[in-house]
Structures are given as structure tokens and as C-alpha cells.
Short mmCIF file of C-alpha atoms in Angstrom, two decimals:
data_model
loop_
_atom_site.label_atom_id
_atom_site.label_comp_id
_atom_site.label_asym_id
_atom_site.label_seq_id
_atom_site.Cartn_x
_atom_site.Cartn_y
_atom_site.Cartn_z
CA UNK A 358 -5.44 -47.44 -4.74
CA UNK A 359 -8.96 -46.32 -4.49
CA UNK A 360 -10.13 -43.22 -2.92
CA UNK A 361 -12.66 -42.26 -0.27
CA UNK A 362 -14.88 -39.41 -0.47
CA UNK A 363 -17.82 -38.10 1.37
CA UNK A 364 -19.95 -38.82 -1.92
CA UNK A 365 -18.45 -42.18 -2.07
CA UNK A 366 -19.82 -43.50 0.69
CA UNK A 367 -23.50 -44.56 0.90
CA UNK A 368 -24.28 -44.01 4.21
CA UNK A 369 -23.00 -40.85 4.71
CA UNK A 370 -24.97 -37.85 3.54
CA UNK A 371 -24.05 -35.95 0.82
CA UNK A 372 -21.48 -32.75 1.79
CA UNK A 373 -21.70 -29.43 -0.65
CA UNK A 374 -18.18 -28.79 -1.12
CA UNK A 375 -17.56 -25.29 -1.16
CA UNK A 376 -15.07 -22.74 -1.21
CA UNK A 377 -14.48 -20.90 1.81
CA UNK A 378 -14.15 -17.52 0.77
CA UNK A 379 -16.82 -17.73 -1.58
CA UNK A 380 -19.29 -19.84 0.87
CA UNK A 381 -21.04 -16.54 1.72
CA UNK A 382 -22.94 -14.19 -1.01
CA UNK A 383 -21.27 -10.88 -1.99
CA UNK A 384 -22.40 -7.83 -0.09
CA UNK A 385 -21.05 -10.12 3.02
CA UNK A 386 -17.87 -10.54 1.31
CA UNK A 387 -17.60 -7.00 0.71
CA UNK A 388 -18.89 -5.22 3.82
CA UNK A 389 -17.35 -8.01 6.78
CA UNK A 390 -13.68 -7.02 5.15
CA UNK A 391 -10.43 -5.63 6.55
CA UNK A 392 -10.58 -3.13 3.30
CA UNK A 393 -14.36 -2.15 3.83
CA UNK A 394 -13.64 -1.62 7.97
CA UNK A 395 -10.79 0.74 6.87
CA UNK A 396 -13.12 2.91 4.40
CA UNK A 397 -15.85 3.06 6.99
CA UNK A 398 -13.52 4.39 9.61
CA UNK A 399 -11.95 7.09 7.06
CA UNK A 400 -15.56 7.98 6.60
CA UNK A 401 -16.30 8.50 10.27
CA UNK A 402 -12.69 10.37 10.70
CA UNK A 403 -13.67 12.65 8.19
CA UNK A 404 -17.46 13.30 9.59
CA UNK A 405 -16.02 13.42 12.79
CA UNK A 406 -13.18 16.10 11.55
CA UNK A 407 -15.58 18.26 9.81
CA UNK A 408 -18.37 18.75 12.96
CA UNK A 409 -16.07 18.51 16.03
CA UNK A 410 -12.61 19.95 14.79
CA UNK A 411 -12.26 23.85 13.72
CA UNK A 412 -11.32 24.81 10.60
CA UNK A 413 -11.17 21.10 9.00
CA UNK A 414 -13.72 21.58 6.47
CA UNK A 415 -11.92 24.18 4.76
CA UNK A 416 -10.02 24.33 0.82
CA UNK A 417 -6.71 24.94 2.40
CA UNK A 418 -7.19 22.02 5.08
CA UNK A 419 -7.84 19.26 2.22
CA UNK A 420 -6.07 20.88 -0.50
CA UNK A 421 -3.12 19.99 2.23
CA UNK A 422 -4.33 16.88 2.89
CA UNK A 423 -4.25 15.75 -0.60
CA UNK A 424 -0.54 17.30 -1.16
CA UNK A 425 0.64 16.16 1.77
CA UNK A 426 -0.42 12.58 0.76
CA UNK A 427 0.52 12.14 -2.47
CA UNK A 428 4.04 10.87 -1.72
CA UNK A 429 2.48 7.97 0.13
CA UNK A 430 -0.14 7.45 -1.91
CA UNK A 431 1.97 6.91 -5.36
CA UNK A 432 4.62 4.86 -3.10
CA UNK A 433 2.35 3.00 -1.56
CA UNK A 434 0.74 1.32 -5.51
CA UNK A 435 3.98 -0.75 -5.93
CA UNK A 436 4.60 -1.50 -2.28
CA UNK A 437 1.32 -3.12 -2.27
CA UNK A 438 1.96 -5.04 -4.57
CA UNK A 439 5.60 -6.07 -3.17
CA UNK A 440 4.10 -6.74 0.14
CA UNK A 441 1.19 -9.30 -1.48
CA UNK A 442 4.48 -11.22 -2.82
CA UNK A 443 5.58 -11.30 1.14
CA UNK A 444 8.48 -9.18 -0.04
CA UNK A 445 9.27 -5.54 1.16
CA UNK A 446 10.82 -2.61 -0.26
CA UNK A 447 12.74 -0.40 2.83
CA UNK A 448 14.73 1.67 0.31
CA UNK A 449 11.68 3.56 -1.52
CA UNK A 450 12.40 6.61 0.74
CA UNK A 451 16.32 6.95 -0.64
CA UNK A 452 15.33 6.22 -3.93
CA UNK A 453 13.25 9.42 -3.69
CA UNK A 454 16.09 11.42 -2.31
CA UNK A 455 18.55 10.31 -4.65
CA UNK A 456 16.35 10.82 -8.00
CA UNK A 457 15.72 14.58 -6.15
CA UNK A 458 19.13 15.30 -5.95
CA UNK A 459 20.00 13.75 -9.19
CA UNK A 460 17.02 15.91 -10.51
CA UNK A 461 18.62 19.17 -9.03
CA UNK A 462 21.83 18.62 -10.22
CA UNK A 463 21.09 17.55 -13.82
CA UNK A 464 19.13 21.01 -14.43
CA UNK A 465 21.21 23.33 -12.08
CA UNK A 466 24.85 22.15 -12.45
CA UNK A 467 24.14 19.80 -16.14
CA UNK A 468 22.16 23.03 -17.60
CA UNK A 469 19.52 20.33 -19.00
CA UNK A 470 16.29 21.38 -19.46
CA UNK A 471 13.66 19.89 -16.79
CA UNK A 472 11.85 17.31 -19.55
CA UNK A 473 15.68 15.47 -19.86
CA UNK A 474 16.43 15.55 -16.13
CA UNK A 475 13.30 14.60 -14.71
CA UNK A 476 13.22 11.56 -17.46
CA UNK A 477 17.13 10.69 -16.17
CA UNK A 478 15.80 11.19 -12.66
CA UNK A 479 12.71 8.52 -13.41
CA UNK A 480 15.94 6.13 -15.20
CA UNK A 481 17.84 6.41 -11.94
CA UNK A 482 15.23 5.62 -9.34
CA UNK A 483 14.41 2.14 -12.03
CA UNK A 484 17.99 1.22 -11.91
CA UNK A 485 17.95 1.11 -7.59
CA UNK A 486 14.76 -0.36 -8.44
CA UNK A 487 16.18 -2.94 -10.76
CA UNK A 488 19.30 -3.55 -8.43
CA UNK A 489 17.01 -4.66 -5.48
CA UNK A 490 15.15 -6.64 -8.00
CA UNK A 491 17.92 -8.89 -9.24
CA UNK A 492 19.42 -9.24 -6.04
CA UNK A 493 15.70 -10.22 -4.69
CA UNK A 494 14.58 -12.20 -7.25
CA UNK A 495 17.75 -13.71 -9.31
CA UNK A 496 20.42 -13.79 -6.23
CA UNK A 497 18.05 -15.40 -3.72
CA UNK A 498 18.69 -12.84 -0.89
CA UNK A 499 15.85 -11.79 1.23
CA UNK A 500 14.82 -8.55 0.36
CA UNK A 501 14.38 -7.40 3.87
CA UNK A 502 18.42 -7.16 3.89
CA UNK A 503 18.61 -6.25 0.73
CA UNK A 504 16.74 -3.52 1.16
CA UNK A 505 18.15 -1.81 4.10
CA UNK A 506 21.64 -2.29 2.72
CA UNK A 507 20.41 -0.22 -0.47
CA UNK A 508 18.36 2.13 1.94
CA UNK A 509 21.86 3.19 3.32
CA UNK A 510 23.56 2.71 -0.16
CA UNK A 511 21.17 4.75 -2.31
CA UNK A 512 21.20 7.26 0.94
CA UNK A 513 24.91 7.91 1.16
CA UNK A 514 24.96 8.06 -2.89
CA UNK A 515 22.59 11.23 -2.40
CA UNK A 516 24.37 12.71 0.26
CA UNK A 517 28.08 11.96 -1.34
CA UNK A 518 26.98 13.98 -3.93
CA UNK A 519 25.12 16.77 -3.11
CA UNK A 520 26.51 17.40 0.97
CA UNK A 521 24.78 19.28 2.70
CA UNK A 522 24.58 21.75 -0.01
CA UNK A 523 20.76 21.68 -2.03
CA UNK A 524 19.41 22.87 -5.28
CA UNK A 525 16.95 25.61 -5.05
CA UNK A 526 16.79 26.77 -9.15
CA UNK A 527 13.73 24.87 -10.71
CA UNK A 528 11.45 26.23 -14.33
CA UNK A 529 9.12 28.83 -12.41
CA UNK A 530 6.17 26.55 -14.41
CA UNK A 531 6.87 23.33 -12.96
CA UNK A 532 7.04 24.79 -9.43
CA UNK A 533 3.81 26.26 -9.84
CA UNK A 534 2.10 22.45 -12.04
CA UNK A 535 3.11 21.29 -8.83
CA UNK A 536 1.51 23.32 -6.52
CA UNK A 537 -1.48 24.10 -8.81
CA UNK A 538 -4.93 22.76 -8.23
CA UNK A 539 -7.09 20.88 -10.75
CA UNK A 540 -9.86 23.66 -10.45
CA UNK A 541 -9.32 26.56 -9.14
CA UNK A 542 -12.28 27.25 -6.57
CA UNK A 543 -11.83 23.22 -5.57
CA UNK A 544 -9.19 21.59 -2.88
CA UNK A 545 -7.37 19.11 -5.55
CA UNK A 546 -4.21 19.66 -6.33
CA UNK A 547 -3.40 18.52 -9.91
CA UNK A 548 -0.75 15.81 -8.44
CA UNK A 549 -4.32 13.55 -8.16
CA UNK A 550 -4.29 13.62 -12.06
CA UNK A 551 -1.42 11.58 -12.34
CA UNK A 552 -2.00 9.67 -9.13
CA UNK A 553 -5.17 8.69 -10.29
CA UNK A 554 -3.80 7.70 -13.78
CA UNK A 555 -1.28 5.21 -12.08
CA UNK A 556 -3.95 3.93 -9.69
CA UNK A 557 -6.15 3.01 -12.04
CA UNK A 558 -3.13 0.80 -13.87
CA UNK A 559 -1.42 -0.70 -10.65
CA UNK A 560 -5.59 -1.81 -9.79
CA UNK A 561 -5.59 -3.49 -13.73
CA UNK A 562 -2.25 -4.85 -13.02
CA UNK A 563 -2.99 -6.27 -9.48
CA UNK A 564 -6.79 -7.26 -9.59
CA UNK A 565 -7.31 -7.80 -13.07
CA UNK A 566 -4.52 -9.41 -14.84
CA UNK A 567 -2.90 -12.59 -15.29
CA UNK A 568 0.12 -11.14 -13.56
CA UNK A 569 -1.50 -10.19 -10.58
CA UNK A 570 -2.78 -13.50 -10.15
CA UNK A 571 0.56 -14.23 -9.56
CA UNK A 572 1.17 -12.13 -7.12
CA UNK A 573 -1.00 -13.47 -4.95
CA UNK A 574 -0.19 -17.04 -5.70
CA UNK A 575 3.83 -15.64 -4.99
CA UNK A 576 2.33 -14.44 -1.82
CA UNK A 577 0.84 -18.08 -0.99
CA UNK A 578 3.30 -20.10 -1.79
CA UNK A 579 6.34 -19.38 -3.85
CA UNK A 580 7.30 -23.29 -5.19
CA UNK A 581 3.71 -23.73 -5.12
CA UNK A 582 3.18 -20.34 -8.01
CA UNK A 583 6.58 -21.91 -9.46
CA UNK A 584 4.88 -25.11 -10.45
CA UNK A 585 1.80 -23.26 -12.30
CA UNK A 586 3.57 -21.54 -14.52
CA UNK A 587 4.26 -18.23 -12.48
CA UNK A 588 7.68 -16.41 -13.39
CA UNK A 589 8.43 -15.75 -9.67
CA UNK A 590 11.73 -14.24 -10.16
CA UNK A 591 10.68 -12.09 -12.86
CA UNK A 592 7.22 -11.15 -11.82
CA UNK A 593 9.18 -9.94 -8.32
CA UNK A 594 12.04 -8.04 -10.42
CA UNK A 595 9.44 -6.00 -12.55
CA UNK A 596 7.42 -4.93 -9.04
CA UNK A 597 11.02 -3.81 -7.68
CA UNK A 598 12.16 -1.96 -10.85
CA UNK A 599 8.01 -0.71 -10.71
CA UNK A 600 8.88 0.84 -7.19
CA UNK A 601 12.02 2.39 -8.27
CA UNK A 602 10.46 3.92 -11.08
CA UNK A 603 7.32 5.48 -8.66
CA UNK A 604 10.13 6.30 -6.49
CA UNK A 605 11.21 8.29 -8.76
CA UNK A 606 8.53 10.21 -9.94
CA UNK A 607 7.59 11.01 -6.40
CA UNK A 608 11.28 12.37 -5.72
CA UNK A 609 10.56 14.98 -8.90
CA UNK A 610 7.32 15.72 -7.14
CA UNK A 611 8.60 15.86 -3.95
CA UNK A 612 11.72 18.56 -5.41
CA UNK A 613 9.60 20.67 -7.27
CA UNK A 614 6.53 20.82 -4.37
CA UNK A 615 9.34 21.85 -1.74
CA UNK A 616 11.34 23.77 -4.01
CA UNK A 617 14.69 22.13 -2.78
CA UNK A 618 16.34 19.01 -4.05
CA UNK A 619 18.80 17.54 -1.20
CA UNK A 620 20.06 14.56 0.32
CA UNK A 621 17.72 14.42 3.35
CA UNK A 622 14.43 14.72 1.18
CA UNK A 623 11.59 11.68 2.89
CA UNK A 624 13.85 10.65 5.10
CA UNK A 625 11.73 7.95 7.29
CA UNK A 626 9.05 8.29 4.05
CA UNK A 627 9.21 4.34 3.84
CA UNK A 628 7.68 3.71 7.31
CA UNK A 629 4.50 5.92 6.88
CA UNK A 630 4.20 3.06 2.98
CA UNK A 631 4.79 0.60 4.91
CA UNK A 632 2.00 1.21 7.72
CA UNK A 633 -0.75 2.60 5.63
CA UNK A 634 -0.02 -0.32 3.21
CA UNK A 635 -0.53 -2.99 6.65
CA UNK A 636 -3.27 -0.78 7.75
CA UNK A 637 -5.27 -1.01 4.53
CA UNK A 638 -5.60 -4.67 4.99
CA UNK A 639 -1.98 -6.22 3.53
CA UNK A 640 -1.05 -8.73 5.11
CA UNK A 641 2.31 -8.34 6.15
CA UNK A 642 2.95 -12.62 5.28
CA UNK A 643 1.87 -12.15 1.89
CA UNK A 644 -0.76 -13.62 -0.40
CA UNK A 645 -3.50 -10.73 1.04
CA UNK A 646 -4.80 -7.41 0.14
CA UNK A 647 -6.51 -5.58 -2.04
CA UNK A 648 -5.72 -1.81 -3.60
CA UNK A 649 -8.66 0.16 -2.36
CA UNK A 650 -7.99 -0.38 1.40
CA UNK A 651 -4.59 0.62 0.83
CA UNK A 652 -5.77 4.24 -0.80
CA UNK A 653 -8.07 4.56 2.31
CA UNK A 654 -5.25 3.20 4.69
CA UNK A 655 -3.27 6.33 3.59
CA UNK A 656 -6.14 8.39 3.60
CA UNK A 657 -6.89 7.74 7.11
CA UNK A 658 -3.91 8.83 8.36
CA UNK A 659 -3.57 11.75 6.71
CA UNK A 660 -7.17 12.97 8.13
CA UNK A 661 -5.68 11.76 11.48
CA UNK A 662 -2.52 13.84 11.31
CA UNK A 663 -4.52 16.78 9.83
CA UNK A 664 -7.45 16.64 12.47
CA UNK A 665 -4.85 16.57 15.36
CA UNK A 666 -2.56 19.06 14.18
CA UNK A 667 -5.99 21.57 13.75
CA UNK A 668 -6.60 20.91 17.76
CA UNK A 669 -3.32 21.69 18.81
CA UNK A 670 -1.40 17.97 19.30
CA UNK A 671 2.28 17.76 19.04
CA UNK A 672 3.67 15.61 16.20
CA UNK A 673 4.98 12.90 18.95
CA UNK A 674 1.26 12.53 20.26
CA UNK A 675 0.26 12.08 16.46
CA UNK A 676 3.12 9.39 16.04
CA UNK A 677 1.64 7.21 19.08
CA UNK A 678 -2.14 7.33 17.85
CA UNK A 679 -0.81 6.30 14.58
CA UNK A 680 1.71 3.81 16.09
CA UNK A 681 -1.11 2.50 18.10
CA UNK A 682 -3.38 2.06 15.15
CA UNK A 683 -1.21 0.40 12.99
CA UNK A 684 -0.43 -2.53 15.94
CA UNK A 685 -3.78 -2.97 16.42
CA UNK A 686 -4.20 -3.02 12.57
CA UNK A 687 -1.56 -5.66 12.51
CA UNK A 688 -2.99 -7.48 15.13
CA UNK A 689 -6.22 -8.06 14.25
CA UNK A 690 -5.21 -10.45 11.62
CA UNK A 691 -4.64 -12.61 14.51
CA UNK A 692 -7.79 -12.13 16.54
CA UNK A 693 -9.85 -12.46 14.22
CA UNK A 694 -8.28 -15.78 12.98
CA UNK A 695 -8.19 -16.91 16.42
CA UNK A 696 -12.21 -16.05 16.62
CA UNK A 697 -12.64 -17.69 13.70
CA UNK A 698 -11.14 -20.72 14.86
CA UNK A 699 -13.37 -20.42 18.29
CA UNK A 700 -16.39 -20.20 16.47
CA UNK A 701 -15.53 -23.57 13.96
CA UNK A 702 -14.33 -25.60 16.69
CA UNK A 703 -17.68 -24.39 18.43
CA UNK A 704 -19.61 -25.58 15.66
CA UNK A 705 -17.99 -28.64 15.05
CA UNK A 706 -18.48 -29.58 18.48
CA UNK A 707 -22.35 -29.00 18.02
CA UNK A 708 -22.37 -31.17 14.45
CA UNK A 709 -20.59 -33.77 16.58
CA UNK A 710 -23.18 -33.94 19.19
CA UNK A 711 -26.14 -34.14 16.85
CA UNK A 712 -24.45 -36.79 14.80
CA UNK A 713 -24.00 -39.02 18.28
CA UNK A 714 -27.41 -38.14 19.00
CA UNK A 715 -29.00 -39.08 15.61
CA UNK A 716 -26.74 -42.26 15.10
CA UNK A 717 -27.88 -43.16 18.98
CA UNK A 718 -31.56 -42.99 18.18
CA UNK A 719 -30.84 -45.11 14.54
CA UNK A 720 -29.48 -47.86 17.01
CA UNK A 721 -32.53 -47.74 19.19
CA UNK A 722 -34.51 -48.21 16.37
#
């Protein structure tokens, strides 16, 4: 059977096949993007913050910032990542509570020194990790289920053990690594060092690799990643256990920063991931995103919440600008597409018209 194509046929002129997203140069590729929107409003949130809102611009304001945001920003590496795959992870916030009362309990009730408990803690949080994982990847269940079951699960666990009691004895020296700043005169504290160390290797492992090719053919189309050679169950499994290891990292953090270790540690932590992640350009269908919008999705709200609390504004007035933002985040996916649409239909009805035009004035001839 043969087959036609536009070069195939001699009367037809010739058509440049191209690939949509790379039909326009670079710098347009890069500046008219979701991510590069999202950086150039954190830039104008923090100009904005600094001239118009008192106090903003000062060490203790973004030395806050930064500490305040570290939970999201570690949590939200994997959960990019799981999101690309058009999976989601609901459970990261009581993974964090459970590896911070695990971690509270291993060094005041076990008597082991804070090295052994906060590596056990980092073992528990990649064993809920690797339990969502198998049940995601190797069961077949959908991981929005999944994942709300083992929100409650890990949850409970954490409560079940620890009450309503908490842990309050912690090493005076990792209380204070925690709190510390990088330099001392400067607003970073020295949580950024390891943030930025894991950053850096989730943005190899996502943008860079082999494996996070797959992702974003996962995120596409799952049979369709299945037939080129992608590991879809095990490339989802490893971004789970991934998670639950991140989670719990950030539940030592999040223990030693506070100085308490209990059950109700980031509770609700999962839906501030979850909307910077969509408001740094995922797309919540999978198969879209990109690392760097994600860092200045979580960045933006952070300045938000900062700048507003500086003027005054009640945390429920905070919760609807950032509620607000993050539906008009999701839905400009949509708009967009739809303009898109309006402006190749448009187009296509213009080619058509010149076509009938030309091939009237051929038959004239």
C-alpha cells in the first residue's frame, strides 16, 4: 500500500515539517513560558515587597522567608517529578510527621544518639514511600486513593504512638545547625545548603537523564513509554520511595527547627506542594513541567504570605489570594490552549482563502 505525502505529490508545494515546540527560536521558547511568567512575577512580588511594604527588606524578614520555605521547597523536588508522571503523592505531609515523631522517640525514649535516629527516621519515611510505590506502580491502584488512605494510615501511626504527648529533648547543636545561617551578617539559613545540594540532583535526574526522559514520556502516555523501553512501574516506585525519603529529611528538619517532634507536625503541608508545584507550571495531567518554575512557584508564595502578613492581613485573607492564584494558575492551561486553538483555526482559515484564491486565478489562466 503506497503512501501519500505532501512531498509526494508534484503539484503541491513543498511543506517544512517541523516540530511544534521547537518551530520557534530559543529566547521565545524561554521567555513566552508558564515557568518564565512565574519567575517574572516572583521578581515583581519581591520589588513590589521591598518599596511599598514596611519592614520587608530586612535579614529577619528573608531569613524567615527562606526557613519558612524550606519544607516546601525540598517536598516539592520529588512531587514534581510524581506529578510529570500524572501521579500524586497526598501522604508527603504524614510521612513528615511520622519520621518526626519516630525521630523524637528514637533519641528521647531509645537513648540513640541523633546520627542513628535521624538515619532510622530517613529509613522510615522510604518505607511509606516504598509502600505507596508498590501499591502505585506494581498493584495497579491509582495513587490518588492510595495516597489518602496512607495519608490517614501513616497519620494515625504518628499519633498512636506518640498521643498527644511530644518530644521536646534534642542535641543543643543540631537545634542550633538548624536554625543557623550560612553567614552570619547574611539572611540564609544553612537549610539552603542541603536544599540546594538535592536541587541540583532532582534537576540532573529530571532534565538531564535518561530517566527523566521517562518521566515525561510516563506523563504522555503510559503504554505508549511502555513500548520504548521505559520501566513504568519501576521508574514510578523509585519517585515514591524518592518522596518518602525527602519526606523524611524534612520531618528531621521540621523537629529540630520547631524544637518539638509530635503527631500533628505539617498537618495540611501537602496542599501548599501540591499548589506551588501546579503553580510553577506542572501540569496537573502529566507529561509537563520543568524544575525551575516549581522553585519560583514556592517562592512566590512565600513572598506573598510574608508581604501580607508585614501589612497586617489575617491568615484566611492570605489563604484566598493564594487560593485564587493557584485556580487561575490551573486555569490558564486551558485558556491559553483554547487561544491557541483560536489563533490556528484563524490562520488556517486565511491559508484556505489564499489557496482558493491562487488555484482560482491558475484556472483563469
Amino acid at each position: 500500500m503506497s503512501t501519500l505525502s505532501p512531498e509526494s505529490t508534484a503539484d503541491s508545494p513543498s511543506v517544512e515539517r517541523t516540530y511544534a515546540a521547537f518551530s520557534r527560536p530559543m529566547w521565545q521558547r524561554v521567555i513566552f513560558s508558564r515557568e518564565f511568567a512565574v519567575i517574572a512575577l516572583l521578581i515583581a512580588a519581591v520589588v513590589y515587597s521591598r518599596s511599598e511594604v514596611a519592614y520587608f527588606d530586612g535579614p529577619q524578614t528573608m531569613y524567615y522567608l527562606f526557613r519558612d520555605s524550606a519544607s516546601v521547597l525540598l517536598l516539592a523536588l520529588p512531587m514534581t517529578a510524581i506529578i510529570i508522571t500524572g501521579e500524586i503523592d497526598l501522604s508527603v505531609a504524614s510521612t513528615v510527621g511520622l519520621t518526626s515523631v519516630a525521630f523524637g522517640m528514637l533519641i528521647d525514649d531509645g537513648g540513640l544518639s541523633a546520627t542513628t535516629a535521624a538515619l532510622l527516621a530517613i529509613g522510615i519515611g522510604v518505607l511509606c514511600g516504598a509502600f505507596n510505590g508498590f501499591l502505585i506502580a506494581y498493584v495497579g491502584l491509582p495513587s490518588i486513593a492510595v495516597t489518602i488512605g496512607t495519608l490517614a494510615l501513616f497519620r494515625g501511626i504518628a499519633a498512636g504512638l506518640l498521643g498527644t504527648e511530644s518530644r521536646t529533648e534534642f542535641p543543643e547543636g543540631w537545634t542550633d545547625w538548624a536554625k543557623q545561617r550560612i553567614f552570619e551578617d547574611q539572611p540564609y539559613p544553612m537549610i539552603l545548603i542541603p536544599f540546594a545540594v538535592l536541587a541540583i540532583a532532582f534537576a540532573l535526574l529530571i532534565h538531564f537523564s535518561p530517566f527523566g526522559r521517562g518521566i515525561f514520556e510516563i506523563g504522555q502516555n503510559d503504554e505508549a513509554a511502555h513500548f520504548t523501553g521505559v520501566n513504568v512501574a519501576r521508574t514510578k516506585a523509585i519517585l515514591f520511595v524518592l518522596s518518602g525519603a525527602v519526606a523524611g529529611f524534612v520531618g528531621i528538619y521540621t523537629t529540630l527547627v520547631t524544637g518539638v517532634a509530635r503527631a500533628e507536625n505539617s498537618t495540611g503541608l501537602e496542599l501548599s506542594v501540591i499548589a506551588a508545584v501546579l503553580l510553577g507550571g506542572v501540569s496537573i495531567f502529566g507529561g509537563r513541567g520543568a524544575l525551575h518554575g516549581v522553585l519560583a512557584g514556592v517562592l512566590l508564595i512565600g513572598v506573598i504570605q510574608r508581604a501580607m502578613l508585614l501589612n497586617g492581613e489575617t491568615i484566611n485573607v492570605i489563604n484566598i489570594v493564594i487560593g485564587v492564584l493557584l485556580v487561575l494558575s490551573v486555569m490558564s492551561t486551558s485558556l491559553l490552549a483554547a487561544a491557541r486553538r483560536v489563533v490556528e483555526v484563524s490562520r488556517g482559515a486565511r491559508s484556505s482563502g489564499r489557496s482558493s484564491h491562487s488555484a482560482g486565478k491558475r484556472s483563469l489562466s
